[in-house]
mmCIF file of C-alpha atoms and ligand atoms in Angstrom:
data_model
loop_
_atom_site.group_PDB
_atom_site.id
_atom_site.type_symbol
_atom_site.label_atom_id
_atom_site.label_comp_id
_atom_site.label_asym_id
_atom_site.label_seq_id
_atom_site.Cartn_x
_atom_site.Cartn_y
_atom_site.Cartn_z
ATOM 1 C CA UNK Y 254 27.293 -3.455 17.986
ATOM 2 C CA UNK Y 255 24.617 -6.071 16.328
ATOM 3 C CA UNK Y 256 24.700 -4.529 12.721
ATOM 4 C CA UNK Y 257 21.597 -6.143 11.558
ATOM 5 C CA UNK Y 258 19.524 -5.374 14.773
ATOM 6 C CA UNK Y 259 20.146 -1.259 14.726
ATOM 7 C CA UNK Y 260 19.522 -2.088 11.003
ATOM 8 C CA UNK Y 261 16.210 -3.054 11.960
ATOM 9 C CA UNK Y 262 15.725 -0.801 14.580
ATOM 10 C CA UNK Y 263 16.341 2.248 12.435
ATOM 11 C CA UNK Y 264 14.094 1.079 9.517
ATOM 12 C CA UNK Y 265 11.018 0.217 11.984
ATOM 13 C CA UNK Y 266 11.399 3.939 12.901
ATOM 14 C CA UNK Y 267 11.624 5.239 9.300
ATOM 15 C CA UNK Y 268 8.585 3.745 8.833
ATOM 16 C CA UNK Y 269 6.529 4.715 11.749
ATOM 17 C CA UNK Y 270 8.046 8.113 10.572
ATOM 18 C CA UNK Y 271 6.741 7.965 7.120
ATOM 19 C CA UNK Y 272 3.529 6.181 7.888
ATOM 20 C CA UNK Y 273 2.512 9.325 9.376
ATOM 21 C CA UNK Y 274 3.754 11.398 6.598
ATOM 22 C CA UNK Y 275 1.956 9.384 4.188
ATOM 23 C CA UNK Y 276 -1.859 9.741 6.630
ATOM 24 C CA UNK Y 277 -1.142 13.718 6.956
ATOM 25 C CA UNK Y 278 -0.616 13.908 3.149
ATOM 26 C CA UNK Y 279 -3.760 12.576 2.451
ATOM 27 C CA UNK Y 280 -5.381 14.126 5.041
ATOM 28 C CA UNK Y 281 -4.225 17.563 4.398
ATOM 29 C CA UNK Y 282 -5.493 16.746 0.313
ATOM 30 C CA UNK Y 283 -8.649 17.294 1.295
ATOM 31 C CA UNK Y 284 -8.252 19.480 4.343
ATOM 32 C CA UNK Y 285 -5.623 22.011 3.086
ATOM 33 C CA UNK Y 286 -6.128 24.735 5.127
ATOM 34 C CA UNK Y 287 -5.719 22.951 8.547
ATOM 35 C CA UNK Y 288 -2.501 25.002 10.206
ATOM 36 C CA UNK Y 289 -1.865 22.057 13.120
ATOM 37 C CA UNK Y 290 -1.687 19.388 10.445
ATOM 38 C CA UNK Y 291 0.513 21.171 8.283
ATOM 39 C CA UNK Y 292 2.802 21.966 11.137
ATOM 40 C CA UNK Y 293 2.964 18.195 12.176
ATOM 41 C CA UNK Y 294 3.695 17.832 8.726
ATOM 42 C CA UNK Y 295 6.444 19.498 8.400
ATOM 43 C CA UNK Y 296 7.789 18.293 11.478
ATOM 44 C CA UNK Y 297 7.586 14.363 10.539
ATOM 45 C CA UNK Y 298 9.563 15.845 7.136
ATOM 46 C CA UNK Y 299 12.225 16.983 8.748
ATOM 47 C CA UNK Y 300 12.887 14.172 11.197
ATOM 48 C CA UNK Y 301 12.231 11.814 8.216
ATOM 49 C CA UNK Y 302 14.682 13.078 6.353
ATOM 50 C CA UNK Y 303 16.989 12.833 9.023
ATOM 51 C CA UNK Y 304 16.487 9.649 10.221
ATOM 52 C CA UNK Y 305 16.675 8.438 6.197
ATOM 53 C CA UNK Y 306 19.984 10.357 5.867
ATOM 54 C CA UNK Y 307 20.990 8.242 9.098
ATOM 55 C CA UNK Y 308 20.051 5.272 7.477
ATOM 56 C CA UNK Y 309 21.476 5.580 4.132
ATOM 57 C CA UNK Y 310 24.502 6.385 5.061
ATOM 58 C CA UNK Y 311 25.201 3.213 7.224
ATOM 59 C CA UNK Y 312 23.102 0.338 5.056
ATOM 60 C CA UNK Y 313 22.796 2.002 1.019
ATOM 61 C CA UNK Y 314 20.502 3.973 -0.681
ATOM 62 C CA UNK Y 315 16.490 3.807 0.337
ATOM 63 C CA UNK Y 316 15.825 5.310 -3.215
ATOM 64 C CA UNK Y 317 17.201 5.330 -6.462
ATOM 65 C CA UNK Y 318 17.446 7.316 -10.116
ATOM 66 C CA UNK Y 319 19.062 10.402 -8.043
ATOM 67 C CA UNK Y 320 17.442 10.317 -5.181
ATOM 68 C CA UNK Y 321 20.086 9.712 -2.568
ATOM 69 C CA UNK Y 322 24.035 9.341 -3.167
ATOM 70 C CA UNK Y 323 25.885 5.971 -3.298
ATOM 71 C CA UNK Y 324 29.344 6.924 -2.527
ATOM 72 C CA UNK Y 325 31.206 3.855 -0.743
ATOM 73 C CA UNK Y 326 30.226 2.112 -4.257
ATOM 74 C CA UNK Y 327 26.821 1.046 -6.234
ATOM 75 C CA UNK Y 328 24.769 -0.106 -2.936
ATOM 76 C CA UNK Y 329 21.840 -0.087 -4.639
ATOM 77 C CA UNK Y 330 21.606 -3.766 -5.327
ATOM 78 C CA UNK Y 331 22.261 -4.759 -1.887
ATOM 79 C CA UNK Y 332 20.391 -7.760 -0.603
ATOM 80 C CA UNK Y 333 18.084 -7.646 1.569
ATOM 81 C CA UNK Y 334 15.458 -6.549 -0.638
ATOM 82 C CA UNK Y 335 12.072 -5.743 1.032
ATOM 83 C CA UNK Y 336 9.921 -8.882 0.518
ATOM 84 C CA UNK Y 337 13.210 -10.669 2.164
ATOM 85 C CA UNK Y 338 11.537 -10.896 5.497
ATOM 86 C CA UNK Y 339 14.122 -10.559 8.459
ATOM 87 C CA UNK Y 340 12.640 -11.461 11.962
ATOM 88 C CA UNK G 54 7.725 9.542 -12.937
ATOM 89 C CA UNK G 55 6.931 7.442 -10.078
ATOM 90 C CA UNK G 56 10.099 6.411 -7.343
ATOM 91 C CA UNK G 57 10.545 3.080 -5.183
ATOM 92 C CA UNK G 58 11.896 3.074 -2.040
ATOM 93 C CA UNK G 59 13.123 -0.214 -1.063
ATOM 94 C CA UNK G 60 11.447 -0.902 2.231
ATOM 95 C CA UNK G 61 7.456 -1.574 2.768
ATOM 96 C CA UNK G 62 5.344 0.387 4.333
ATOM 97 C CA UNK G 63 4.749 -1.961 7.471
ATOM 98 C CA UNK G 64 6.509 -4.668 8.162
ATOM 99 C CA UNK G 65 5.747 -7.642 7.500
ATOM 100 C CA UNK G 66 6.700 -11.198 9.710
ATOM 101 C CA UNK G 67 6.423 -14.535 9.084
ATOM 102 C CA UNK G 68 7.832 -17.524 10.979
ATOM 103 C CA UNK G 69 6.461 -20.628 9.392
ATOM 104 C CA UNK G 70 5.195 -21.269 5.992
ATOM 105 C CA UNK G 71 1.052 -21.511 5.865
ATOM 106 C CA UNK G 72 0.090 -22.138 2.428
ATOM 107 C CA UNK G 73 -3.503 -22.365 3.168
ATOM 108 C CA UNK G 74 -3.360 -19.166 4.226
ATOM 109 C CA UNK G 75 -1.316 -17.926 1.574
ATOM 110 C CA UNK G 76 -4.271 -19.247 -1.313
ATOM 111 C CA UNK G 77 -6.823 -16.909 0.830
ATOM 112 C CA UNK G 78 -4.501 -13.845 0.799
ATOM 113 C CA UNK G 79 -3.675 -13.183 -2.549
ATOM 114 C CA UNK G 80 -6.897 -12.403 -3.714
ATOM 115 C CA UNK G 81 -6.206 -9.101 -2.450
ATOM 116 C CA UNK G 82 -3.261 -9.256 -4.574
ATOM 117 C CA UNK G 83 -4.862 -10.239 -7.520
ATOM 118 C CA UNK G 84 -8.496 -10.501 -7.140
ATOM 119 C CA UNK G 85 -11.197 -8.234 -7.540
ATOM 120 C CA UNK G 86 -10.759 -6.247 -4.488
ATOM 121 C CA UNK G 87 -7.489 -6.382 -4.306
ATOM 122 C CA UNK G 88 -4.375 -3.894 -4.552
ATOM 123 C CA UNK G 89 -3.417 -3.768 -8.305
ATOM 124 C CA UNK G 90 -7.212 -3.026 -9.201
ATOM 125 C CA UNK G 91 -7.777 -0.414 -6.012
ATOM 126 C CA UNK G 92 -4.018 0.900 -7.500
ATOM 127 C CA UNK G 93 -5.001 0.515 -11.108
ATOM 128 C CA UNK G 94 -8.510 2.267 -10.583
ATOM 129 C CA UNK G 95 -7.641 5.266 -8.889
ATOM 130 C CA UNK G 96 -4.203 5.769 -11.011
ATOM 131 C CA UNK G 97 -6.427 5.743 -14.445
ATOM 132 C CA UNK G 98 -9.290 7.723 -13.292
ATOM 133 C CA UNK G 99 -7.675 10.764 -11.808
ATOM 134 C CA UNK G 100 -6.835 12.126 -15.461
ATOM 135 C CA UNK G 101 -10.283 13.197 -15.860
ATOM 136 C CA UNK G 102 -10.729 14.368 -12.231
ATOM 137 C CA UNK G 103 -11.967 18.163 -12.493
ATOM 138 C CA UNK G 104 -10.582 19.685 -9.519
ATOM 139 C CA UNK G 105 -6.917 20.057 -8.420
ATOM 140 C CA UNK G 106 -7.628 18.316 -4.663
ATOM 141 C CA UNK G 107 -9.490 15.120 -6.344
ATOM 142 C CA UNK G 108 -6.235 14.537 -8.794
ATOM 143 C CA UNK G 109 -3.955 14.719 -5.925
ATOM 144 C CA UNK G 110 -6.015 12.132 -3.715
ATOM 145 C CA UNK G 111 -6.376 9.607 -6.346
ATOM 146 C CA UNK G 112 -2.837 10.046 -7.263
ATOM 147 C CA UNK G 113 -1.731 9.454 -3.799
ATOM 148 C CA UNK G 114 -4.227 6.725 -2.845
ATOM 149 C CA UNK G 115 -3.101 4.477 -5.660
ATOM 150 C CA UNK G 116 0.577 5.544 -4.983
ATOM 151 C CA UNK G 117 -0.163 4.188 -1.480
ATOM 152 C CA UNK G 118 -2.293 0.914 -3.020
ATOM 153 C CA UNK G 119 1.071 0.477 -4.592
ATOM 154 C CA UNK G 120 3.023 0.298 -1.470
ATOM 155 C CA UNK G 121 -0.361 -2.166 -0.324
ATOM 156 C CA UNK G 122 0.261 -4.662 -2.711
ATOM 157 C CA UNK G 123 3.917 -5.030 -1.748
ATOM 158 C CA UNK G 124 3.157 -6.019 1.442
ATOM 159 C CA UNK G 125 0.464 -8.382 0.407
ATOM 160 C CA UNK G 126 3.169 -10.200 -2.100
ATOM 161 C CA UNK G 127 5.803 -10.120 0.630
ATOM 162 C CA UNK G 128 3.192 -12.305 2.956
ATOM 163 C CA UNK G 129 2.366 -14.527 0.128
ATOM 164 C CA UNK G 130 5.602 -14.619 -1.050
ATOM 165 C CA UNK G 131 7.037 -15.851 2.302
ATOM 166 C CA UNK G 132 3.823 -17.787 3.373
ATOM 167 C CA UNK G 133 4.632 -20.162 0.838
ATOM 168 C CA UNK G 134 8.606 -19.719 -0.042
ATOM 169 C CA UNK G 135 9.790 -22.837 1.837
ATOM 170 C CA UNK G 136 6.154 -24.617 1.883
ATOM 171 C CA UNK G 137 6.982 -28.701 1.742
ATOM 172 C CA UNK G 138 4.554 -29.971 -2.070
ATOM 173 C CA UNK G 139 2.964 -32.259 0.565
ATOM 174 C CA UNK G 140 1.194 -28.979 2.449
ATOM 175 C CA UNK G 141 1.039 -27.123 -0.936
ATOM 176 C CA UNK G 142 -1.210 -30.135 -1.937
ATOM 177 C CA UNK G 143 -3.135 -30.076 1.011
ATOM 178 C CA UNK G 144 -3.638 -26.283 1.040
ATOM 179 C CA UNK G 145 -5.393 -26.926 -2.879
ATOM 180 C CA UNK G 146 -2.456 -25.162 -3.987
ATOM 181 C CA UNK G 147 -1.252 -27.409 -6.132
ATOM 182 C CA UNK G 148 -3.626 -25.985 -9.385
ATOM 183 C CA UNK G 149 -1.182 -22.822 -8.701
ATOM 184 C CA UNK G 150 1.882 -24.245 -7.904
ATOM 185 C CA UNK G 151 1.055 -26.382 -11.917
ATOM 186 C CA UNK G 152 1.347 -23.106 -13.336
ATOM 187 C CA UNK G 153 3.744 -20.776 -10.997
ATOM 188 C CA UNK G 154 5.508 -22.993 -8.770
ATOM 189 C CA UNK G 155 5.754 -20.656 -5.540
ATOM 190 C CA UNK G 156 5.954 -17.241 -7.737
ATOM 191 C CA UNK G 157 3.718 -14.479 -7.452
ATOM 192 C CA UNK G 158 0.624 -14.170 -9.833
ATOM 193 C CA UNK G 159 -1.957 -11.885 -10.001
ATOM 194 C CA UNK G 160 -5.067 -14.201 -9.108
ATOM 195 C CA UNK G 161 -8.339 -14.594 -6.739
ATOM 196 C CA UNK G 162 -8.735 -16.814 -4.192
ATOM 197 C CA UNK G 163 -9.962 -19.489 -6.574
ATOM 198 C CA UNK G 164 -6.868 -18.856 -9.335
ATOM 199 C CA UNK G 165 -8.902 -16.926 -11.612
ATOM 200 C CA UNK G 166 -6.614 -14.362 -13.041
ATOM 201 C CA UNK G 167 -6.887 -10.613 -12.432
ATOM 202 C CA UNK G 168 -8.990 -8.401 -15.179
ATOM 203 C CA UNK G 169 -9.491 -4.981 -15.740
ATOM 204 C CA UNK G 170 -12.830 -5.638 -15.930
ATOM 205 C CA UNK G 171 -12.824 -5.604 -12.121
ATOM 206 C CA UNK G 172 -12.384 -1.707 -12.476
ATOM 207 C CA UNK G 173 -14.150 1.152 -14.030
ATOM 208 C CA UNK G 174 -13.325 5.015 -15.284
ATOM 209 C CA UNK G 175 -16.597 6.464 -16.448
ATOM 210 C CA UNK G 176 -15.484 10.377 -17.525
ATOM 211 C CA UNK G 177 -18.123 10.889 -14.626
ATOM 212 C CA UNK G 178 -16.274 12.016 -11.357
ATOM 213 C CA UNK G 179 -19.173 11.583 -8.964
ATOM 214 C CA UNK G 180 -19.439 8.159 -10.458
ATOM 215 C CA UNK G 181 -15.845 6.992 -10.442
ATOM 216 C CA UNK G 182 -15.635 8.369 -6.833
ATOM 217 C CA UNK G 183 -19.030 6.570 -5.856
ATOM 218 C CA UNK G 184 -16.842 3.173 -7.196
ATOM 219 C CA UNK G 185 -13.762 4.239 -4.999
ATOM 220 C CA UNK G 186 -15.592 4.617 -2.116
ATOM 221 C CA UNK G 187 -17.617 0.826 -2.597
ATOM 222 C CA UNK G 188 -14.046 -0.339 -3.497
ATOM 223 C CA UNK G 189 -12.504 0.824 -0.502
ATOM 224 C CA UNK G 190 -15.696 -0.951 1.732
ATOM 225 C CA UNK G 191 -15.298 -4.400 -0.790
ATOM 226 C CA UNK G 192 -11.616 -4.043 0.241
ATOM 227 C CA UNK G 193 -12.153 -3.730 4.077
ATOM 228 C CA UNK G 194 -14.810 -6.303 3.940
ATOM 229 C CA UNK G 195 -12.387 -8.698 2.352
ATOM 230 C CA UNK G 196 -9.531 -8.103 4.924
ATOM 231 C CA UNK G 197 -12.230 -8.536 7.124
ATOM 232 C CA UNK G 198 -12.835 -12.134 5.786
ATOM 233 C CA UNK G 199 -9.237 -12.758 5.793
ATOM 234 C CA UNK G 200 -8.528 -11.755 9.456
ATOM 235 C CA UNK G 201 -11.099 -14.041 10.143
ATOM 236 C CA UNK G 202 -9.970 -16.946 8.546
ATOM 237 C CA UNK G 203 -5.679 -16.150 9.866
ATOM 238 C CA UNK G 204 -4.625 -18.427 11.847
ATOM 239 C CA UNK G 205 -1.441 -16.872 12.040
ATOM 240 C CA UNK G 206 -1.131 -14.152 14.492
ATOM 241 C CA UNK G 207 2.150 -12.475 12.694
ATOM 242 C CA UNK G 208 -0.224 -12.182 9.319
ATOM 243 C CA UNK G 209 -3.319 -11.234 10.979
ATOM 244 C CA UNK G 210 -1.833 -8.046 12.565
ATOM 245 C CA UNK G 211 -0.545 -7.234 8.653
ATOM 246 C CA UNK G 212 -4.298 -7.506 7.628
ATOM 247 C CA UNK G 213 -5.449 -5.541 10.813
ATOM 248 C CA UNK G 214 -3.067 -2.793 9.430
ATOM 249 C CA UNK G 215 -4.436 -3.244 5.907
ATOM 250 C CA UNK G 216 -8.068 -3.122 6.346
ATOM 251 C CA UNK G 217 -7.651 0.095 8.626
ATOM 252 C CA UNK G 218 -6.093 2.009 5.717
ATOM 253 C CA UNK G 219 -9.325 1.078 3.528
ATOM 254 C CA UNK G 220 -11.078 2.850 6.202
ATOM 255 C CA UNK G 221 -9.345 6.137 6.522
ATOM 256 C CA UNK G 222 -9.352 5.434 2.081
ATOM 257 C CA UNK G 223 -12.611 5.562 2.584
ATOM 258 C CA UNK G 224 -13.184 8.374 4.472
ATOM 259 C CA UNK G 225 -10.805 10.715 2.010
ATOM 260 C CA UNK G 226 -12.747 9.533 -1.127
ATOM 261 C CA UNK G 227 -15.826 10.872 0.706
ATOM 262 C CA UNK G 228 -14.588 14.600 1.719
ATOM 263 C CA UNK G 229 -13.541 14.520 -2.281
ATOM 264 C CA UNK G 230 -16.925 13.342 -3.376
ATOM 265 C CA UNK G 231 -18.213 16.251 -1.473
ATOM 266 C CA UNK G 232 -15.676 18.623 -2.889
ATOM 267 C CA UNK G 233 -16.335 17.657 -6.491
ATOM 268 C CA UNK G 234 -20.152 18.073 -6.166
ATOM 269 C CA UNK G 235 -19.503 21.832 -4.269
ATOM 270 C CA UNK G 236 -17.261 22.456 -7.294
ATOM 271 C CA UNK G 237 -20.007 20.842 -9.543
ATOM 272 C CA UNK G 238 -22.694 22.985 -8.034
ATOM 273 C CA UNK G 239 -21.142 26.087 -8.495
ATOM 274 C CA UNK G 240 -20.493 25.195 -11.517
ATOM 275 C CA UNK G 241 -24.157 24.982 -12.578
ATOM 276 C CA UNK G 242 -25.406 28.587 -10.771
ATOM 277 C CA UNK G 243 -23.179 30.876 -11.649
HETATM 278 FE FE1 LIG A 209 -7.429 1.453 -0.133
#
């Protein structure tokens, strides 16, 4: 298995994930009563959170100060960091 | 309490170093459209916002500027990382590169540094959202510019991605204009 490729491959879908968490957040700010939005919401949540729990437990925390655990050692400061553009 | 996650929003690419480029794109890093003031704006003017929905869109908008001006130093910062001084010369970089070498600054175009005179906070909420919503247009407008001027495909679809947030920005800063003047109104009748 190419580490650094499903690396990639998982991330790109993390963020397509969250992108669309992040567009019906702001969306549902001003429109809070819309049910199908809040549904699709919730959805993208739970699949986020999955695919980040995926993630993080192959290639090190996504977030720190207690947001996720680090227990094969600190992997926190693992390199790359995101302005480190892989192609 | 604010948190980072260490990845960027979209991702960014870039294959060969493009200084010239790199001088026209960090005005939205540092100039007076750019990310940090759009962030900076919205993050200092929702304090005074009267209604709970207005606080959480300016919070979240200049969380999300945030995340923008990441990806705009990640381009610049790789657009010029392993530039040769011969093309950093050539690109009328090398005023910048006297002063920074290849780090990031907050500057315009034409290395004038960023300034908070660039934003506003009035007190006024129908004012400070009337700025948000030009901001977010000045934004688009530049990326606009910038797309125009790319002449790097990788970069330009960044920018396309960029400039279509300032839209739907744009759009959410008007629904809470109209939601602070309802509140507003009511305010004044009853
Ligand atoms: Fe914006």
């Amino acid at each position: 298995m190419n580490g650094a490729r499903s690396r990639l491959e998982l991330l790109r879908r993390i963020q397509a994930l969250e992108f669309t968490a992040i567009d019906l957040n702001l969306f549902l700010d001003t429109h809070p009563r819309e049910r199908r939005a809040l549904e699709d919401y919730n959805r993208v949540v739970r699949e986020l959170a999955a695919a980040k729990r995926e993630y993080e437990e192959a290639y090190g925390p996504l977030v720190n100060f207690g947001h996720a655990p680090s227990p094969d050692g600190w992997r926190w400061i693992d390199e790359p960091w995101p302005w480190e553009v892989e192609n | 309490m604010w948190l980072y996650e260490k990845k960027l929003e979209y991702p960014v690419r870039v294959t060969r170093p493009n200084p010239r480029l790199a001088k026209n794109i960090i005005t939205q890093y540092g100039g007076p459209d750019g990310e940090l003031a759009a962030s900076l704006r919205y993050l200092t003017q929702r304090y005074t916002m009267p209604i709970a929905q207005a606080k959480a869109v300016l919070t979240d908008i200049g969380t999300e500027e945030l995340a923008h001006m990441e990806i705009v130093a990640a381009l610049v910062y790789n657009l010029i990382k392993d530039a040769p001084l011969s093309e950093i010369k050539a690109a009328g970089l090398d005023g910048y590169y006297a002063d920074h070498d290849r780090a990031l600054y907050f500057v315009n175009a034409e290395g004038a540094p960023w300034t908070a005179a660039y934003i506003q906070s009035k007190g006024d909420p129908v004012t400070d959202l009337h700025e948000d919503m030009a901001a977010e247009e000045k934004a688009r407008s530049t990326y606009e510019y910038l797309i125009n001027l790319s002449d790097d495909p990788d970069a330009t679809d960044v920018l396309r991605f960029l400039r279509e947030r300032e839209v739907v920005h744009f759009q959410r800063f008007g629904e809470t204009l109209q939601l602070v003047q309802e509140y507003l109104d009511r305010r004044r009748y009853y």
